Amino acid sequence: MAAPRIGVFICHCGTNIGGIVDVPQVVEYAKSLPYVAYAEANMYTCSEEGISSIKNNIKEHNLNRVVVASCTPRTHQPLFRNACADAGLNPYLFEFVNIREHCSWIHMQNRREATEKAKELVKMGIAKARWLDAQEEFESEVYPAAMVIGGGVAGMSAALNLANQGFEVHLVEKEPKLGGRLLKLNRIFPINKDPSELVESIVKTVEGHSKIRLHMPAVVKAASGYIGNFDISVDEGGKEVSFKAGVIIVATGAQVLKPELYRYGELANVLTQLDLEQRLKDGELGEFQNVVMINCVGARIPERLYCSRLCCMTAIKNAALMKEINPEAKVYVLHRDLMTYGVEFEEYYREVKEAGVRFIRYTPSNLPQVIGAERVESVRVYDELMDMELELPCDLLVLATPLIPNDDNEELSRMLKVPIGDGGFFLEAHVKLRPVEFAMDGIYVGGSCRWPADIRESVAQGYAAASRAAIPLRQGLVKVEAITATVDPKICKGCGTCALVCPFDAIELKESEIRGLEGKIVSEVNTALCKGCGLCAAACPNGAIQQRGFTDIQLLSMVNALSGKR
Amino acid sequence: MKATSEEVQTSVKKLFEDGSIGHFIGYETGSDSLHVTPCFLKSGQAASRLVWNPLCANNLSKYLLDFKNVEGKVGIMVKGCDSRSVVELLKENQIDRDKVFIVGVPCSGIVDREKLLEVLGISPAEVVAVEDDGDAFLVTLKGGTQRVDKEKVLRGECLVCKYPTPLVYDVLLGEAVSSLPWVGDDYSLIKEQEALSSEEKALHWNRELSQCIRCYACRNICPVCTCPECIFDKKAPRWITKANDVSENLVYHLVRAFHVAGRCIDCGECERACPMNIPLRSLNKKVEKDLLELFDYTAGIDVEQQPPLTTYQVGDLDEFL
Amino acid sequence: MVRQTKSRIIEKNRLTELLDKLAQDYYLIAPVRDNNVSFRRVGSGSEVTLDYINPVLSPKNAFFPQTETLFRFSRDDSRGSGTEPGAEADREQVIFGIRPCDARSLRLMDMVFNGQYKDSYYLNRREKTTLIGLACFDPAETCFCPTFGIDPASGEDVDILFSDIGDRYLVEASTEKGAALLDRFAKFFAELRGDEEQLREARKAGLAGMKKLDVKAIADKMAPLYEGDYWESIGMKCLGCGICTYLCPTCHCFDIADVSLDEGGERFRCWDSCMFPEFTLMASGENPRPNRKARIQQRFFHKFKYFHDRNGELACVGCGRCLRYCPVNIDITQIIEDVTSGKAGNE
Amino acid sequence: MQDSKEVQTEFKPKILAFCCNWCAYAGADLAGVSRFQMPTDVRVIRVMCSGRVPPELIIRALANGLDGVMILGCHPGECHYSEGNYLTRRRAHVLKRLLSYIGIEPERFQLRWVSAAEGAKFSAVVKETTDKITALGPNRWVDKR
């Protein structure tokens, strides 16, 4: 291997870095460090000028490692890696040093120390770069089929989207009927329509689609594999069915909380909003004169901190409906805050108020009280705005309760190795930048299993998940960032510690087939399954397994560089 | 009753004869009456060399690694503690249970040679034999016999041993010993150390570790140090230089303590091997104590038990926030 | 050269005072009880222990330290790059309490460091050191120095020999360096009373039963064992640790490495051991001594053959440390007997 | 060990922080984007998961004379790799106690949870740790060669 020749490019980022850090001084310092063959400052390394300077200098100075000290690798690493690749340098021979977010922006009052810190960070980056190796990305074929779990509106939207693009879709629904929670609703806001029209037309399309294979009632029993190559087994009405899929979309929805509050379940005229809808739908509601609705029942409390978002609109919708059925009825909505985001919803709220529905704000420190022995007779509430206690006559109390995670989320999470976040909902890869993907490649998420979502959002997320899932399906090949684990079978002792800590079952103990080591039991990494977390490398007692791009020697060199060792 | 050397010899001979084993690893008398040395047999003929007495300190289980590729089964003599390192070796797939024949010997404590000589105020040449005699050792001297209380002359690990009888064996010679009467709080010495101030601790360990000559005897004798190439022998990355100074020694000993965390079974071999008398068990015991307190884990008990640092509970202690 | 002996006595109760004085004027190295007794630098006489047969580490550290800076360098051009010898190179040192076996080992080490190549580091220290030996009357069960012609009560290889003869030490200087030191500290010493030689002879009774093996022909008997299986059985037992080599007063192998820091660095050498696999590991990955058998065989071949072929001496002084401290009780005396009796060849 | 009289009047500690790519590093980025000002003594090494950091590195860093080492990772339950930080947590509990046992003050090794959204927390952790370690003074466990 050729001796390292490191090129260092230090970015002013306009004044973002250059205004604080003495960039020329850092450049001079970099030049004094071992293996540095070239160093320069750039106004903007990410500009066209900066990028071509990297490319030109790789050639001119015969550089075989590149270090850029600028902003964060989380946004700019691909750009600089590509620049290296364009100049014929393996993109993994690039190392990023963050002297903006981690230095100039947080030490604006102390230029001298910021400069010293930038020098040290650059020194550490160079120390790591010296040990970088060229890497090849692993490619694997994608089986052109998808599995969508959940036949609600989100799942159906996703399935239809992919099927219409021509991909085979396995849609797995645990109930005997498609439609999900929508089937239970009476009307849908803000259009105030019967959802069955909507559901039926979608269900019909799904059921009649030649590319959709329906598994119903069915539950996923096992799933193994990796992006492009999942092996799935479902229990379909007691029968085991197996198939392959290249991608998986999780759209399993959520359930409505049945509260243990306000004497729900004890008094006959206390309902949840969903109970109310069911009765309205079935025409079994009966007479009513005084309706009180309470919002945030079981939500935004210490045990369940989140806001379910939909319940406010549900309450407004049903309050309006009550007024519509019986214009003489008195309808009160007791709320903590009202979520009526979006153009139509705020307008809808105003209309309902005009129709005579009264909104009263209560505080969690002073909860409404249910009065009555056999039935609710009145509700006593402290009106925060009027600063007085009211007693509202009541013959129908309706509780708006939040959506809560399905009971089987945990099981599915373990099976698919996708995380569950606060409150038991599934957790996407990045709250802002990757909203419908899991960190686990090839698995996507949409609808209320992620977070309480209304129909429109569920449909949109279903489409979004499908469009992300279509990328690998369409490309037919997936590439894995070459930060996966590798084993040195010569020094591996086959203790299996790495396999025990691997969250992705990517490591197996196998008999080696390498010449000279035939029959030796050693760890073997399935690169397609490896997600590059490096847990194995940290657990291995003798460094026999390493994470590419984060090897022991690379990390140790950084630690030593920081300690003043070379 | 404790098994005698003769019983060991007879049964090993039989094992060779009936084809149960092709090799045997045991003890024989060493350079003097106060030493035994590992003994490797290929046939029953030499079985009369074997001994079993309170001087058999060596944990022989690591030698099993050298017999991976031999024909037939390897017989080995294990005490309670040694059997626990066998469990660890099995757990990490370092040996094949089907290729090992374990001759278990319940053990009521091993003599600390230096302590014995000091208590008796004699030189080793005067000793003829040491035998187990309940709560004492019977020491035959050239000029007569002396009984010495075990508690005064036992090895440190034997003073806190909770597993005198092997946990895994194919045949057990002698009666099982369920517990040892002198064993109380395993961790009283550790707790004393924990109570010191940071400065006192640093001084203490600086003094201890500066004496280390990095002969690696503690590592090489350790039955659970089984890496074919230790990270400390690697040239790249070089975790420690060969320079013998306290920073390098610190890295060596702390990393070693961590590497055997959840695997160390306190056979005491590291400390016995150390020519500089560094209290190495103290580091391992500290980790052992924490693993017990934090994760209710004890090493070397059950082959199926997952090592504590390769698993977790969502509800584990979280001090970090 | 005829050795002139200058004899004095020192009362036992004046020894600490003498050591105090020596510690003031010299870099004094003496046996100290830490976890174990070893030779260390002492600042006063009270730190010194006399309760030992032989310290766990021989005093080779004083001439050939386990870790020794060869030179330091700076990256600052204005300060020049070049070497900067350590200040310790110039100190005058005294070793008190060295046993005759260890003293003999220095003679063997001289053959290495003062042979074809002159090792200035070692030789400088040798030259600046005065050895005060302590005669050995109560050897350990592991001692076998007479095997190599060493008289444990003699001062052959030291500058001054102290012999414990009860209430006082007989003090004999056999070199000019030793005599000069006696003169310099004359006030601590007294004239002989006359019964000293008699008392010494009485004490020598303790040496009567010492192990003395016949090693006359050992080098020749080693040669045919090179291919034999004898070492297999020893290698099987051996742990491959460095105790025997590090504790051995005659083992002298070292490695050289650099410490490189931002501001500069140093080159140091440190003990190495033929028992370690990396000792012979080549950059290619090839290892000519790939197993414990090959390594332990090398150790004994070096001691009893190669060193002898080169220097006419066996590289062992019979101090017994390797036997005493070996965790698996590998017995060098047994090996010598096996080799010389021909038993080793029959295995 | 060095004589404590040598303590410089103005001690600037050198602290290393291993940050996981998904939470803590992003949190540090957010702190930067938010221009939260903080002490200059912490240097970040990016790893993909807090679980990548082996005890060897922490021990080596402290033996090298660094004054403090932190591992910053995702909150429990939020690991990008679902369980890496749980393993980190177990290791850290054991390592912290072992370090403390030989006299390295527990403050010198910290594991903290910082999410991608917690720029403010990152900055607070940096301040807090810098303050604590400054108060402790230099890591004098080993005399640097």
PDB file of N, CA and C in Angstrom, chain B residues 30-32 35-38 40 58 63 66-67 124 207-208 211 213-217 220-221 233 235 241-244 272-273 275-279, chain C residues 34-36 38 40 56-57 66-67 141 233 236-243 246-247 255 268 270-272 276 278 292 323-325 327-329 331:
ATOM      1  N   GLY B  30       5.806 -31.904  42.227  1.00  0.00           N
ATOM      2  CA  GLY B  30       6.709 -31.015  41.515  1.00  0.00           C
ATOM      3  C   GLY B  30       8.114 -31.030  42.065  1.00  0.00           C
ATOM      4  N   SER B  31       8.753 -29.860  42.040  1.00  0.00           N
ATOM      5  CA  SER B  31      10.159 -29.789  42.372  1.00  0.00           C
ATOM      6  C   SER B  31      10.442 -30.071  43.843  1.00  0.00           C
ATOM      7  N   ASP B  32       9.420 -29.925  44.696  1.00  0.00           N
ATOM      8  CA  ASP B  32       9.600 -30.304  46.088  1.00  0.00           C
ATOM      9  C   ASP B  32       8.241 -30.677  46.671  1.00  0.00           C
ATOM     10  N   HIS B  35       5.245 -28.407  46.103  1.00  0.00           N
ATOM     11  CA  HIS B  35       4.828 -28.034  44.750  1.00  0.00           C
ATOM     12  C   HIS B  35       4.208 -29.223  44.039  1.00  0.00           C
ATOM     13  N   VAL B  36       3.149 -28.923  43.292  1.00  0.00           N
ATOM     14  CA  VAL B  36       2.704 -29.886  42.286  1.00  0.00           C
ATOM     15  C   VAL B  36       2.900 -29.221  40.937  1.00  0.00           C
ATOM     16  N   THR B  37       2.835 -30.015  39.908  1.00  0.00           N
ATOM     17  CA  THR B  37       3.012 -29.474  38.571  1.00  0.00           C
ATOM     18  C   THR B  37       2.048 -30.197  37.640  1.00  0.00           C
ATOM     19  N   PRO B  38       1.586 -29.512  36.594  1.00  0.00           N
ATOM     20  CA  PRO B  38       0.648 -30.170  35.681  1.00  0.00           C
ATOM     21  C   PRO B  38       1.272 -31.415  35.064  1.00  0.00           C
ATOM     22  N   PHE B  40       0.660 -34.511  32.108  1.00  0.00           N
ATOM     23  CA  PHE B  40      -0.103 -34.897  30.913  1.00  0.00           C
ATOM     24  C   PHE B  40       0.153 -36.368  30.618  1.00  0.00           C
ATOM     25  N   ASN B  58      -3.169 -25.253  40.666  1.00  0.00           N
ATOM     26  CA  ASN B  58      -3.320 -24.906  39.246  1.00  0.00           C
ATOM     27  C   ASN B  58      -4.717 -25.214  38.720  1.00  0.00           C
ATOM     28  N   TYR B  63      -5.604 -25.821  29.609  1.00  0.00           N
ATOM     29  CA  TYR B  63      -4.853 -26.773  28.791  1.00  0.00           C
ATOM     30  C   TYR B  63      -5.757 -27.524  27.827  1.00  0.00           C
ATOM     31  N   ASP B  66      -5.413 -26.935  24.185  1.00  0.00           N
ATOM     32  CA  ASP B  66      -4.309 -27.537  23.434  1.00  0.00           C
ATOM     33  C   ASP B  66      -4.671 -28.924  22.922  1.00  0.00           C
ATOM     34  N   PHE B  67      -5.812 -29.428  23.365  1.00  0.00           N
ATOM     35  CA  PHE B  67      -6.174 -30.800  22.997  1.00  0.00           C
ATOM     36  C   PHE B  67      -7.365 -30.831  22.047  1.00  0.00           C
ATOM     37  N   PRO B 124      10.955 -24.766  53.122  1.00  0.00           N
ATOM     38  CA  PRO B 124      10.217 -25.775  52.371  1.00  0.00           C
ATOM     39  C   PRO B 124      10.845 -27.158  52.466  1.00  0.00           C
ATOM     40  N   ARG B 207       0.863   2.505  43.333  1.00  0.00           N
ATOM     41  CA  ARG B 207       1.956   1.760  43.958  1.00  0.00           C
ATOM     42  C   ARG B 207       1.938   0.303  43.486  1.00  0.00           C
ATOM     43  N   GLU B 208       0.736  -0.291  43.474  1.00  0.00           N
ATOM     44  CA  GLU B 208       0.654  -1.693  43.068  1.00  0.00           C
ATOM     45  C   GLU B 208       1.047  -1.859  41.599  1.00  0.00           C
ATOM     46  N   GLN B 211       4.577  -1.754  40.219  1.00  0.00           N
ATOM     47  CA  GLN B 211       5.448  -2.907  40.442  1.00  0.00           C
ATOM     48  C   GLN B 211       5.348  -3.943  39.340  1.00  0.00           C
ATOM     49  N   ILE B 213       5.718  -6.017  36.160  1.00  0.00           N
ATOM     50  CA  ILE B 213       6.816  -6.114  35.194  1.00  0.00           C
ATOM     51  C   ILE B 213       6.304  -6.570  33.830  1.00  0.00           C
ATOM     52  N   ARG B 214       4.989  -6.651  33.705  1.00  0.00           N
ATOM     53  CA  ARG B 214       4.352  -7.015  32.438  1.00  0.00           C
ATOM     54  C   ARG B 214       4.906  -8.315  31.856  1.00  0.00           C
ATOM     55  N   CYS B 215       4.988  -9.312  32.723  1.00  0.00           N
ATOM     56  CA  CYS B 215       5.422 -10.627  32.263  1.00  0.00           C
ATOM     57  C   CYS B 215       4.244 -11.374  31.649  1.00  0.00           C
ATOM     58  N   TYR B 216       3.035 -10.844  31.848  1.00  0.00           N
ATOM     59  CA  TYR B 216       1.804 -11.419  31.289  1.00  0.00           C
ATOM     60  C   TYR B 216       1.464 -12.793  31.848  1.00  0.00           C
ATOM     61  N   ALA B 217       2.052 -13.131  32.986  1.00  0.00           N
ATOM     62  CA  ALA B 217       1.712 -14.422  33.580  1.00  0.00           C
ATOM     63  C   ALA B 217       0.238 -14.453  33.967  1.00  0.00           C
ATOM     64  N   ASN B 220      -1.643 -15.103  30.806  1.00  0.00           N
ATOM     65  CA  ASN B 220      -1.392 -16.405  30.187  1.00  0.00           C
ATOM     66  C   ASN B 220      -1.929 -17.561  31.015  1.00  0.00           C
ATOM     67  N   ILE B 221      -1.993 -17.357  32.316  1.00  0.00           N
ATOM     68  CA  ILE B 221      -2.493 -18.456  33.146  1.00  0.00           C
ATOM     69  C   ILE B 221      -4.013 -18.410  33.246  1.00  0.00           C
ATOM     70  N   ASP B 233      -0.812  -7.751  22.325  1.00  0.00           N
ATOM     71  CA  ASP B 233       0.319  -8.238  21.539  1.00  0.00           C
ATOM     72  C   ASP B 233       0.289  -7.690  20.116  1.00  0.00           C
ATOM     73  N   LYS B 235       0.563  -5.169  17.031  1.00  0.00           N
ATOM     74  CA  LYS B 235       1.399  -4.006  16.718  1.00  0.00           C
ATOM     75  C   LYS B 235       0.517  -2.859  16.232  1.00  0.00           C
ATOM     76  N   THR B 241       2.340   0.401  24.806  1.00  0.00           N
ATOM     77  CA  THR B 241       3.703   0.206  24.346  1.00  0.00           C
ATOM     78  C   THR B 241       4.351  -0.800  25.287  1.00  0.00           C
ATOM     79  N   LYS B 242       5.514  -1.262  24.884  1.00  0.00           N
ATOM     80  CA  LYS B 242       6.222  -2.198  25.742  1.00  0.00           C
ATOM     81  C   LYS B 242       6.897  -1.498  26.910  1.00  0.00           C
ATOM     82  N   ALA B 243       6.919  -0.165  26.837  1.00  0.00           N
ATOM     83  CA  ALA B 243       7.541   0.569  27.934  1.00  0.00           C
ATOM     84  C   ALA B 243       6.816   0.212  29.215  1.00  0.00           C
ATOM     85  N   ASN B 244       7.585  -0.145  30.210  1.00  0.00           N
ATOM     86  CA  ASN B 244       6.946  -0.547  31.454  1.00  0.00           C
ATOM     87  C   ASN B 244       6.765   0.671  32.335  1.00  0.00           C
ATOM     88  N   ARG B 272      -1.911 -15.867  41.932  1.00  0.00           N
ATOM     89  CA  ARG B 272      -0.921 -16.869  42.305  1.00  0.00           C
ATOM     90  C   ARG B 272       0.291 -16.783  41.385  1.00  0.00           C
ATOM     91  N   ALA B 273       0.027 -16.507  40.092  1.00  0.00           N
ATOM     92  CA  ALA B 273       1.125 -16.487  39.134  1.00  0.00           C
ATOM     93  C   ALA B 273       1.994 -15.246  39.281  1.00  0.00           C
ATOM     94  N   PRO B 275       4.551 -12.754  40.018  1.00  0.00           N
ATOM     95  CA  PRO B 275       5.774 -12.809  40.820  1.00  0.00           C
ATOM     96  C   PRO B 275       5.929 -11.573  41.701  1.00  0.00           C
ATOM     97  N   MET B 276       5.184 -10.523  41.372  1.00  0.00           N
ATOM     98  CA  MET B 276       5.321  -9.284  42.119  1.00  0.00           C
ATOM     99  C   MET B 276       4.244  -9.143  43.194  1.00  0.00           C
ATOM    100  N   ASN B 277       3.457 -10.190  43.393  1.00  0.00           N
ATOM    101  CA  ASN B 277       2.418 -10.199  44.430  1.00  0.00           C
ATOM    102  C   ASN B 277       1.431  -9.041  44.328  1.00  0.00           C
ATOM    103  N   ILE B 278       1.089  -8.665  43.128  1.00  0.00           N
ATOM    104  CA  ILE B 278       0.089  -7.604  42.965  1.00  0.00           C
ATOM    105  C   ILE B 278      -1.290  -8.212  43.250  1.00  0.00           C
ATOM    106  N   PRO B 279      -2.106  -7.542  44.035  1.00  0.00           N
ATOM    107  CA  PRO B 279      -3.410  -8.127  44.403  1.00  0.00           C
ATOM    108  C   PRO B 279      -4.403  -8.056  43.237  1.00  0.00           C
TER     109      PRO B 279
ATOM    110  N   ASP C  34       8.478  -4.426  49.267  1.00  0.00           N
ATOM    111  CA  ASP C  34       7.224  -3.829  48.827  1.00  0.00           C
ATOM    112  C   ASP C  34       6.240  -4.984  48.946  1.00  0.00           C
ATOM    113  N   ASN C  35       5.564  -5.362  47.850  1.00  0.00           N
ATOM    114  CA  ASN C  35       4.760  -6.577  47.913  1.00  0.00           C
ATOM    115  C   ASN C  35       5.672  -7.775  48.070  1.00  0.00           C
ATOM    116  N   ASN C  36       6.888  -7.578  47.685  1.00  0.00           N
ATOM    117  CA  ASN C  36       7.879  -8.610  47.583  1.00  0.00           C
ATOM    118  C   ASN C  36       9.186  -7.873  47.789  1.00  0.00           C
ATOM    119  N   SER C  38      12.451  -6.361  46.432  1.00  0.00           N
ATOM    120  CA  SER C  38      13.144  -6.117  45.169  1.00  0.00           C
ATOM    121  C   SER C  38      14.159  -5.006  45.343  1.00  0.00           C
ATOM    122  N   ARG C  40      15.539  -1.552  44.738  1.00  0.00           N
ATOM    123  CA  ARG C  40      15.020  -0.254  44.331  1.00  0.00           C
ATOM    124  C   ARG C  40      15.959   0.823  44.820  1.00  0.00           C
ATOM    125  N   VAL C  56      13.113 -10.771  44.375  1.00  0.00           N
ATOM    126  CA  VAL C  56      12.443 -11.379  43.230  1.00  0.00           C
ATOM    127  C   VAL C  56      13.058 -10.903  41.917  1.00  0.00           C
ATOM    128  N   LEU C  57      13.386  -9.642  41.854  1.00  0.00           N
ATOM    129  CA  LEU C  57      14.056  -9.133  40.648  1.00  0.00           C
ATOM    130  C   LEU C  57      15.534  -9.017  40.935  1.00  0.00           C
ATOM    131  N   GLN C  66      14.466  -2.159  32.792  1.00  0.00           N
ATOM    132  CA  GLN C  66      13.393  -2.752  31.997  1.00  0.00           C
ATOM    133  C   GLN C  66      12.972  -1.799  30.887  1.00  0.00           C
ATOM    134  N   THR C  67      12.928  -0.513  31.196  1.00  0.00           N
ATOM    135  CA  THR C  67      12.640   0.478  30.162  1.00  0.00           C
ATOM    136  C   THR C  67      13.691   1.571  30.271  1.00  0.00           C
ATOM    137  N   GLU C 141      15.717 -23.370  48.945  1.00  0.00           N
ATOM    138  CA  GLU C 141      15.667 -24.748  48.451  1.00  0.00           C
ATOM    139  C   GLU C 141      15.833 -24.776  46.935  1.00  0.00           C
ATOM    140  N   SER C 233       7.087 -31.941  25.903  1.00  0.00           N
ATOM    141  CA  SER C 233       6.410 -32.123  27.192  1.00  0.00           C
ATOM    142  C   SER C 233       6.570 -30.888  28.074  1.00  0.00           C
ATOM    143  N   MET C 236       4.368 -28.054  26.593  1.00  0.00           N
ATOM    144  CA  MET C 236       2.960 -28.294  26.861  1.00  0.00           C
ATOM    145  C   MET C 236       2.538 -27.658  28.182  1.00  0.00           C
ATOM    146  N   LYS C 237       3.424 -27.745  29.147  1.00  0.00           N
ATOM    147  CA  LYS C 237       3.147 -27.222  30.472  1.00  0.00           C
ATOM    148  C   LYS C 237       3.314 -25.700  30.524  1.00  0.00           C
ATOM    149  N   CYS C 238       4.257 -25.221  29.742  1.00  0.00           N
ATOM    150  CA  CYS C 238       4.655 -23.803  29.800  1.00  0.00           C
ATOM    151  C   CYS C 238       3.493 -22.892  29.415  1.00  0.00           C
ATOM    152  N   LEU C 239       3.349 -21.780  30.142  1.00  0.00           N
ATOM    153  CA  LEU C 239       2.273 -20.829  29.858  1.00  0.00           C
ATOM    154  C   LEU C 239       2.695 -19.787  28.837  1.00  0.00           C
ATOM    155  N   GLY C 240       3.977 -19.721  28.590  1.00  0.00           N
ATOM    156  CA  GLY C 240       4.465 -18.697  27.677  1.00  0.00           C
ATOM    157  C   GLY C 240       4.504 -17.316  28.298  1.00  0.00           C
ATOM    158  N   CYS C 241       4.569 -17.231  29.598  1.00  0.00           N
ATOM    159  CA  CYS C 241       4.670 -15.912  30.232  1.00  0.00           C
ATOM    160  C   CYS C 241       6.135 -15.508  30.302  1.00  0.00           C
ATOM    161  N   GLY C 242       6.375 -14.328  30.793  1.00  0.00           N
ATOM    162  CA  GLY C 242       7.741 -13.825  30.786  1.00  0.00           C
ATOM    163  C   GLY C 242       8.430 -13.889  32.137  1.00  0.00           C
ATOM    164  N   ILE C 243       7.864 -14.635  33.081  1.00  0.00           N
ATOM    165  CA  ILE C 243       8.450 -14.620  34.434  1.00  0.00           C
ATOM    166  C   ILE C 243       9.905 -15.090  34.406  1.00  0.00           C
ATOM    167  N   TYR C 246      12.215 -12.549  32.617  1.00  0.00           N
ATOM    168  CA  TYR C 246      12.300 -11.229  33.243  1.00  0.00           C
ATOM    169  C   TYR C 246      12.996 -11.305  34.600  1.00  0.00           C
ATOM    170  N   LEU C 247      12.801 -12.438  35.279  1.00  0.00           N
ATOM    171  CA  LEU C 247      13.423 -12.573  36.598  1.00  0.00           C
ATOM    172  C   LEU C 247      14.850 -13.086  36.503  1.00  0.00           C
ATOM    173  N   ASP C 255      13.930  -4.998  23.166  1.00  0.00           N
ATOM    174  CA  ASP C 255      13.270  -4.476  21.981  1.00  0.00           C
ATOM    175  C   ASP C 255      13.483  -2.966  22.000  1.00  0.00           C
ATOM    176  N   PHE C 268      13.237   4.352  23.132  1.00  0.00           N
ATOM    177  CA  PHE C 268      13.557   3.611  24.342  1.00  0.00           C
ATOM    178  C   PHE C 268      13.786   2.155  24.002  1.00  0.00           C
ATOM    179  N   CYS C 270      13.453  -1.757  25.857  1.00  0.00           N
ATOM    180  CA  CYS C 270      12.837  -2.410  27.010  1.00  0.00           C
ATOM    181  C   CYS C 270      13.048  -3.909  26.890  1.00  0.00           C
ATOM    182  N   TRP C 271      12.968  -4.553  28.046  1.00  0.00           N
ATOM    183  CA  TRP C 271      13.154  -5.994  28.054  1.00  0.00           C
ATOM    184  C   TRP C 271      12.175  -6.647  27.093  1.00  0.00           C
ATOM    185  N   ASP C 272      12.624  -7.715  26.521  1.00  0.00           N
ATOM    186  CA  ASP C 272      11.729  -8.531  25.725  1.00  0.00           C
ATOM    187  C   ASP C 272      12.006  -9.977  26.130  1.00  0.00           C
ATOM    188  N   PHE C 276       7.662 -14.880  24.428  1.00  0.00           N
ATOM    189  CA  PHE C 276       6.509 -14.228  23.809  1.00  0.00           C
ATOM    190  C   PHE C 276       6.458 -14.533  22.316  1.00  0.00           C
ATOM    191  N   GLU C 278       5.448 -12.736  19.859  1.00  0.00           N
ATOM    192  CA  GLU C 278       5.845 -11.642  18.957  1.00  0.00           C
ATOM    193  C   GLU C 278       7.359 -11.476  18.904  1.00  0.00           C
ATOM    194  N   ARG C 292       4.812 -22.857  21.874  1.00  0.00           N
ATOM    195  CA  ARG C 292       5.469 -22.765  23.172  1.00  0.00           C
ATOM    196  C   ARG C 292       6.654 -23.716  23.248  1.00  0.00           C
ATOM    197  N   LEU C 323      12.639 -21.186  38.651  1.00  0.00           N
ATOM    198  CA  LEU C 323      11.960 -22.330  39.263  1.00  0.00           C
ATOM    199  C   LEU C 323      11.012 -21.868  40.368  1.00  0.00           C
ATOM    200  N   ARG C 324      11.517 -20.985  41.196  1.00  0.00           N
ATOM    201  CA  ARG C 324      10.745 -20.542  42.341  1.00  0.00           C
ATOM    202  C   ARG C 324       9.449 -19.854  41.929  1.00  0.00           C
ATOM    203  N   TYR C 325       9.512 -19.073  40.866  1.00  0.00           N
ATOM    204  CA  TYR C 325       8.351 -18.256  40.518  1.00  0.00           C
ATOM    205  C   TYR C 325       7.536 -18.818  39.356  1.00  0.00           C
ATOM    206  N   PRO C 327       4.756 -20.419  37.562  1.00  0.00           N
ATOM    207  CA  PRO C 327       3.424 -20.792  38.057  1.00  0.00           C
ATOM    208  C   PRO C 327       3.080 -22.259  37.799  1.00  0.00           C
ATOM    209  N   VAL C 328       3.805 -22.903  36.885  1.00  0.00           N
ATOM    210  CA  VAL C 328       3.517 -24.310  36.632  1.00  0.00           C
ATOM    211  C   VAL C 328       4.693 -25.190  37.022  1.00  0.00           C
ATOM    212  N   ASN C 329       5.610 -24.580  37.779  1.00  0.00           N
ATOM    213  CA  ASN C 329       6.700 -25.347  38.389  1.00  0.00           C
ATOM    214  C   ASN C 329       7.586 -26.052  37.367  1.00  0.00           C
ATOM    215  N   ASP C 331      10.998 -26.895  36.162  1.00  0.00           N
ATOM    216  CA  ASP C 331      12.149 -27.001  37.047  1.00  0.00           C
ATOM    217  C   ASP C 331      13.433 -27.069  36.232  1.00  0.00           C
TER     218      ASP C 331
END
